[in-house]
């Protein structure tokens, strides 16, 4: 790992490693909220999503390692139907946030708030709403987890079959397509929403996965940090098993899966839903090496007291070889690890709030 992309409320930072250590550099899109970053593994292009408030959402693309950027199309809903079942849909048909970006061979995927899934087959020059998911009747039962409306924040493209795509919705559960988006099925079996009335706790279409990730070398192994615990699936998400709660907490937003070892993953815990800070003022990263049966709390190099950091769902990432990790917080801390999360180096304590981190 020699590069980390950091999307913040006031620009994109590309953090690089040289002979003297890690250097932050100057931001691209200074002062502008960057909500998502994608480095396309298929063609090397860089993408960023911006959330500009009054000016709406924007997307930019670089094909020369960030030397130059050009604005491209951003996902947008078609006009809301004036007749038919969608006429009275209470969900706004306006994209408020690009919450997830993913790439398959020859195509891009974008997950948005509200929970529209969009696809581009021309490198972001145009986007199309995946109406087969948007038009599912179950969507009317989805609801917001922290926002007024449900949103799609995690997209996994199966490296064995690009037509197999899995998305996570907060709050709407996990959904999968095996035919490139023609049809979808909900696959949240095993998840339990402790925040719901007893009769709906196991309802698959109202689950709140905070983030979802995949072991790249073993794509049937998926991990989820849920609002009400942590989950692992060994069969591609058809069945989710709740894994043991680590100390100091099973609550959090971020999870990173080891790229080659299906038994290993890292989580960034917070105290609780109603108290979203590091437990006891001490920031740690929990690692499991046995599929969630036990954990190691790594804290070397991280703040040990008076730390009020929260790690958002996209702000913990692992390099392709599994040796490097990067993590950043809502209060502007950025740390990197070069020994698989055992120890950490602080790159900055003074960044704007961080929404997304990607390892290179």
Coordinates of C-alpha atoms in Angstrom, one line a residue:
X1 CA 0.0 0.0 0.0
X2 CA 1.5 3.3 -1.1
X3 CA -1.5 5.4 -1.7
X4 CA -4.8 6.2 0.1
X5 CA -7.7 8.2 -1.3
X6 CA -9.6 10.1 1.4
X7 CA -13.0 11.7 0.6
X8 CA -13.8 14.5 3.1
X9 CA -16.4 17.2 3.6
X10 CA -13.9 19.7 2.2
X11 CA -12.2 17.9 -0.7
X12 CA -10.4 14.8 -1.9
X13 CA -7.0 14.1 -0.4
X14 CA -4.6 11.6 -2.1
X15 CA -2.2 10.5 0.6
X16 CA 1.1 9.0 -0.7
X17 CA 4.0 7.2 0.9
X18 CA 7.6 8.1 0.1
X19 CA 10.9 7.7 1.7
X20 CA 10.1 10.0 4.6
X21 CA 6.7 8.5 5.3
X22 CA 3.1 9.4 4.5
X23 CA 2.4 12.9 3.0
X24 CA -1.0 14.4 2.8
X25 CA -0.8 16.8 -0.1
X26 CA -3.2 19.4 -1.2
X27 CA -6.9 18.6 -1.7
X28 CA -8.7 18.3 -5.0
X29 CA -12.1 19.9 -5.1
X30 CA -11.2 22.0 -2.1
X31 CA -14.1 23.0 0.1
X32 CA -16.5 20.6 -1.6
X33 CA -18.1 17.6 0.1
X34 CA -16.8 14.3 -1.4
X35 CA -19.2 11.5 -0.5
X36 CA -17.6 8.6 -2.4
X37 CA -14.4 7.5 -4.2
X38 CA -13.9 4.7 -6.7
X39 CA -10.6 3.6 -8.3
X40 CA -11.8 1.3 -11.0
X41 CA -9.7 -1.9 -10.9
X42 CA -10.6 -2.8 -14.5
X43 CA -9.3 0.4 -16.2
X44 CA -7.6 2.5 -13.5
X45 CA -10.0 5.5 -13.8
X46 CA -10.7 7.5 -10.7
X47 CA -14.2 8.7 -9.8
X48 CA -15.5 11.0 -7.1
X49 CA -19.0 11.9 -6.1
X50 CA -19.8 15.3 -4.6
X51 CA -22.8 16.5 -2.6
X52 CA -23.1 20.2 -3.2
X53 CA -26.3 21.0 -1.4
X54 CA -28.0 23.8 -3.4
X55 CA -26.1 22.7 -6.6
X56 CA -27.0 19.0 -6.2
X57 CA -24.8 16.0 -6.7
X58 CA -21.9 15.9 -9.2
X59 CA -19.5 13.4 -10.4
X60 CA -16.0 13.8 -11.8
X61 CA -13.6 11.4 -13.5
X62 CA -9.8 11.3 -14.0
X63 CA -8.0 9.0 -16.4
X64 CA -4.5 10.2 -15.6
X65 CA -4.0 9.5 -11.9
X66 CA -5.7 12.7 -10.8
X67 CA -3.7 15.1 -12.9
X68 CA -6.8 16.2 -14.7
X69 CA -10.5 15.8 -13.9
X70 CA -13.6 16.2 -16.0
X71 CA -17.2 16.4 -14.9
X72 CA -19.3 13.5 -16.0
X73 CA -23.0 12.7 -15.7
X74 CA -24.5 12.0 -12.3
X75 CA -27.2 9.5 -11.6
X76 CA -30.7 11.0 -11.9
X77 CA -34.2 9.6 -11.6
X78 CA -36.5 9.7 -14.6
X79 CA -39.6 11.9 -14.3
X80 CA -42.0 10.5 -11.7
X81 CA -45.0 8.8 -13.4
X82 CA -48.2 10.8 -13.4
X83 CA -50.3 7.6 -13.4
X84 CA -49.9 4.1 -12.2
X85 CA -48.7 2.5 -9.0
X86 CA -45.8 5.0 -8.6
X87 CA -47.9 8.1 -8.9
X88 CA -48.4 8.4 -5.2
X89 CA -44.9 7.1 -4.2
X90 CA -43.9 9.2 -1.1
X91 CA -40.2 8.8 -1.8
X92 CA -38.5 11.8 -3.5
X93 CA -37.4 11.1 -7.1
X94 CA -34.3 13.2 -6.7
X95 CA -30.9 11.9 -5.9
X96 CA -29.7 13.5 -2.6
X97 CA -26.5 11.5 -2.1
X98 CA -24.3 9.1 -4.0
X99 CA -23.6 6.6 -1.2
X100 CA -21.8 3.8 -3.0
X101 CA -19.8 3.2 -6.2
X102 CA -18.6 -0.1 -7.6
X103 CA -17.2 -1.4 -10.9
X104 CA -17.7 -4.5 -12.9
X105 CA -16.1 -5.3 -16.3
X106 CA -17.4 -2.6 -18.6
X107 CA -19.9 -1.1 -16.2
X108 CA -20.3 1.1 -13.1
X109 CA -22.8 0.9 -10.3
X110 CA -24.0 3.7 -8.1
X111 CA -26.1 3.3 -4.9
X112 CA -27.9 6.4 -3.9
X113 CA -30.1 8.1 -1.3
X114 CA -33.0 7.6 -1.7
X115 CA -32.5 4.0 -2.5
X116 CA -32.0 4.0 -6.3
X117 CA -29.5 1.8 -7.9
X118 CA -28.0 3.1 -11.1
X119 CA -25.8 1.6 -13.8
X120 CA -23.5 3.1 -16.4
X121 CA -22.1 1.1 -19.4
X122 CA -20.2 4.1 -20.9
X123 CA -17.7 5.0 -18.1
X124 CA -20.1 7.4 -16.4
X125 CA -21.2 9.4 -19.5
X126 CA -24.7 8.3 -18.8
X127 CA -26.6 6.5 -16.0
X128 CA -29.8 4.4 -16.0
X129 CA -32.0 3.7 -13.0
X130 CA -32.3 -0.1 -12.3
X131 CA -36.1 0.0 -12.4
X132 CA -36.4 -3.7 -11.6
X133 CA -35.2 -3.0 -8.0
X134 CA -36.8 0.5 -7.7
X135 CA -40.2 -0.9 -8.7
X136 CA -40.2 -3.8 -6.2
X137 CA -43.4 -3.4 -4.1
X138 CA -41.3 -4.2 -1.0
X139 CA -39.5 -0.8 -1.4
X140 CA -42.5 0.9 0.1
X141 CA -41.7 -0.7 3.4
X142 CA -38.1 0.4 3.4
X143 CA -37.3 3.3 5.7
X144 CA -34.4 5.5 6.6
X145 CA -31.6 4.6 9.0
X146 CA -30.3 8.0 10.0
X147 CA -31.8 9.7 7.0
X148 CA -35.5 10.3 6.2
X149 CA -35.4 7.7 3.4
X150 CA -33.8 4.4 2.7
X151 CA -30.5 4.4 0.8
X152 CA -28.1 1.9 -0.9
X153 CA -24.7 2.1 0.6
X154 CA -22.9 -1.2 -0.3
X155 CA -22.6 -2.8 -3.7
X156 CA -20.6 -6.0 -4.3
X157 CA -19.9 -7.3 -7.8
X158 CA -19.1 -11.0 -7.9
X159 CA -15.6 -11.4 -9.4
X160 CA -16.6 -14.8 -10.9
X161 CA -19.8 -13.5 -12.6
X162 CA -20.4 -9.8 -13.1
X163 CA -24.2 -10.5 -13.5
X164 CA -24.3 -11.4 -9.8
X165 CA -24.6 -8.2 -7.8
X166 CA -25.4 -7.8 -4.1
X167 CA -26.5 -4.6 -2.5
X168 CA -27.3 -3.6 1.0
X169 CA -30.0 -1.1 1.9
X170 CA -30.4 0.9 5.1
X171 CA -33.1 0.0 6.1
X172 CA -34.2 -2.5 3.5
X173 CA -32.0 -5.6 3.9
X174 CA -29.7 -7.3 1.4
X175 CA -30.8 -7.9 -2.2
X176 CA -29.2 -9.9 -5.0
X177 CA -29.5 -10.3 -8.7
X178 CA -28.0 -13.2 -10.7
X179 CA -29.0 -11.9 -14.1
X180 CA -27.5 -8.4 -14.3
X181 CA -30.4 -6.7 -12.7
X182 CA -33.3 -8.2 -14.5
X183 CA -34.7 -9.8 -11.3
X184 CA -34.0 -9.4 -7.6
X185 CA -34.5 -11.4 -4.4
X186 CA -34.1 -10.4 -0.8
X187 CA -31.4 -12.4 1.0
X188 CA -31.4 -11.2 4.6
X189 CA -32.3 -14.5 6.2
X190 CA -30.7 -14.8 9.7
X191 CA -30.5 -11.1 10.4
X192 CA -32.4 -9.9 13.5
X193 CA -33.5 -6.3 13.9
X194 CA -33.6 -5.8 17.7
X195 CA -34.9 -2.3 17.2
X196 CA -38.2 -3.6 15.7
X197 CA -41.3 -5.0 17.4
X198 CA -41.0 -8.7 18.1
X199 CA -43.2 -9.8 15.2
X200 CA -41.0 -8.0 12.7
X201 CA -37.5 -8.5 14.1
X202 CA -36.7 -11.2 11.5
X203 CA -38.4 -9.6 8.6
X204 CA -35.8 -9.6 5.8
X205 CA -37.0 -6.4 4.1
X206 CA -36.5 -4.0 7.1
X207 CA -33.1 -5.1 8.2
X208 CA -30.4 -2.3 8.7
X209 CA -27.0 -3.5 7.4
X210 CA -24.7 -0.6 8.1
X211 CA -22.1 -1.9 5.7
X212 CA -21.3 -5.1 3.7
X213 CA -18.1 -6.4 2.3
X214 CA -16.8 -9.5 0.5
X215 CA -13.6 -11.7 0.7
X216 CA -12.3 -11.1 -2.8
X217 CA -10.7 -14.5 -3.1
X218 CA -13.7 -16.3 -1.6
X219 CA -16.7 -14.3 -2.9
X220 CA -19.2 -16.5 -1.1
X221 CA -18.0 -15.2 2.2
X222 CA -19.6 -11.9 3.1
X223 CA -19.5 -9.8 6.2
X224 CA -22.0 -7.2 7.6
X225 CA -21.8 -4.7 10.3
X226 CA -25.5 -4.5 11.2
X227 CA -27.3 -1.9 13.4
X228 CA -27.9 -4.7 15.9
X229 CA -24.7 -6.7 15.7
X230 CA -22.3 -8.3 13.3
X231 CA -22.9 -11.0 10.7
X232 CA -21.1 -13.4 8.4
X233 CA -22.3 -15.5 5.5
X234 CA -20.5 -18.4 4.0
X235 CA -22.9 -19.1 1.2
X236 CA -23.1 -15.8 -0.6
X237 CA -25.6 -14.2 1.7
X238 CA -28.3 -16.8 1.4
X239 CA -28.0 -17.4 5.2
X240 CA -26.5 -14.9 7.7
X241 CA -25.0 -16.0 11.0
X242 CA -24.7 -13.6 13.8
X243 CA -21.2 -13.7 15.1
X244 CA -20.1 -13.2 18.7
X245 CA -20.0 -9.7 20.1
X246 CA -16.4 -8.5 20.7
X247 CA -15.2 -6.3 23.5
X248 CA -15.7 -3.3 23.8
X249 CA -18.8 -3.2 21.5
X250 CA -20.7 -4.9 18.7
X251 CA -22.1 -1.6 17.4
X252 CA -20.4 0.3 14.6
X253 CA -20.6 1.1 10.9
X254 CA -17.5 -0.1 9.2
X255 CA -16.2 -3.6 8.3
X256 CA -13.3 -4.6 6.0
X257 CA -12.8 -8.2 4.8
X258 CA -9.4 -9.7 4.3
X259 CA -9.0 -10.1 0.5
X260 CA -7.7 -13.7 0.7
X261 CA -8.5 -15.2 4.1
X262 CA -12.2 -15.8 4.5
X263 CA -11.9 -16.1 8.3
X264 CA -10.5 -12.6 8.8
X265 CA -12.1 -9.2 9.0
X266 CA -11.7 -5.9 10.8
X267 CA -14.4 -3.8 12.5
X268 CA -14.4 -0.3 14.0
X269 CA -16.6 -0.3 17.1
X270 CA -18.5 2.6 18.6
X271 CA -20.1 2.8 22.1
X272 CA -23.8 2.5 21.1
X273 CA -26.5 3.7 18.8
X274 CA -27.4 6.5 21.1
X275 CA -23.7 7.3 21.9
X276 CA -21.7 7.2 18.7
X277 CA -18.1 7.7 20.0
X278 CA -15.2 5.5 20.8
X279 CA -15.9 3.3 23.9
X280 CA -14.3 4.9 27.0
X281 CA -12.6 7.5 24.9
X282 CA -10.2 4.8 23.4
X283 CA -10.2 4.1 19.7
X284 CA -9.6 0.5 18.7
X285 CA -10.0 -1.8 15.7
X286 CA -11.4 -5.3 16.3
X287 CA -10.0 -8.1 14.2
X288 CA -11.3 -11.6 14.0
X289 CA -9.1 -14.4 12.5
X290 CA -11.5 -17.3 13.1
X291 CA -14.7 -16.2 11.4
X292 CA -16.1 -14.2 14.3
X293 CA -15.5 -16.6 17.2
X294 CA -12.9 -14.4 18.9
X295 CA -11.4 -11.0 18.4
X296 CA -8.2 -9.0 19.0
X297 CA -8.6 -5.3 19.9
X298 CA -5.8 -3.4 18.2
X299 CA -5.0 0.0 19.6
X300 CA -1.3 0.6 19.2
X301 CA -0.8 4.1 17.7
X302 CA -4.5 5.0 18.0
X303 CA -5.8 7.6 20.6
X304 CA -6.0 6.0 24.0
X305 CA -8.0 8.7 25.9
X306 CA -10.3 11.6 25.2
X307 CA -11.0 10.2 21.7
X308 CA -14.5 11.0 20.4
X309 CA -14.1 9.6 16.9
X310 CA -16.7 7.8 14.8
X311 CA -15.7 5.7 11.8
X312 CA -18.3 5.9 9.0
X313 CA -19.2 2.9 7.0
X314 CA -16.8 3.7 4.1
X315 CA -13.9 5.0 6.2
X316 CA -12.1 1.7 6.9
X317 CA -10.4 -0.1 4.0
X318 CA -7.8 -2.8 3.4
X319 CA -5.3 -3.1 0.6
X320 CA -5.5 -5.8 -2.0
X321 CA -2.7 -7.8 -0.4
X322 CA -4.3 -7.6 3.1
X323 CA -1.2 -6.0 4.7
X324 CA -2.2 -2.4 4.7
X325 CA -5.3 -0.7 6.2
X326 CA -6.5 2.9 6.4
X327 CA -9.1 4.4 8.7
X328 CA -10.4 7.9 9.2
X329 CA -13.0 9.5 11.4
X330 CA -15.8 12.1 11.5
X331 CA -13.5 14.3 13.6
X332 CA -10.7 14.4 11.1
X333 CA -8.3 11.7 12.2
X334 CA -6.5 9.6 9.6
X335 CA -4.5 6.5 10.4
X336 CA -2.7 3.9 8.4
X337 CA -1.4 0.4 9.3
X338 CA 1.2 -1.5 7.4
X339 CA 1.1 -4.7 9.6
X340 CA -2.4 -5.9 9.0
X341 CA -4.0 -3.6 11.6
X342 CA -1.7 -4.5 14.6
X343 CA -0.2 -1.0 14.8
X344 CA -1.2 2.4 13.4
X345 CA 0.5 5.6 12.3
X346 CA -1.4 8.9 12.5
X347 CA -1.2 10.8 9.2
X348 CA -3.4 13.7 10.3
X349 CA -5.6 14.7 13.2
X350 CA -6.9 17.8 11.4
X351 CA -8.8 16.7 8.3
X352 CA -12.4 17.7 7.6
X353 CA -14.9 15.0 8.5
X354 CA -14.1 11.9 6.4
X355 CA -16.8 10.0 4.5
X356 CA -14.7 7.5 2.4
X357 CA -11.3 5.9 2.4
X358 CA -9.8 3.7 -0.3
X359 CA -6.4 1.9 -0.2
X360 CA -4.1 1.7 -3.1

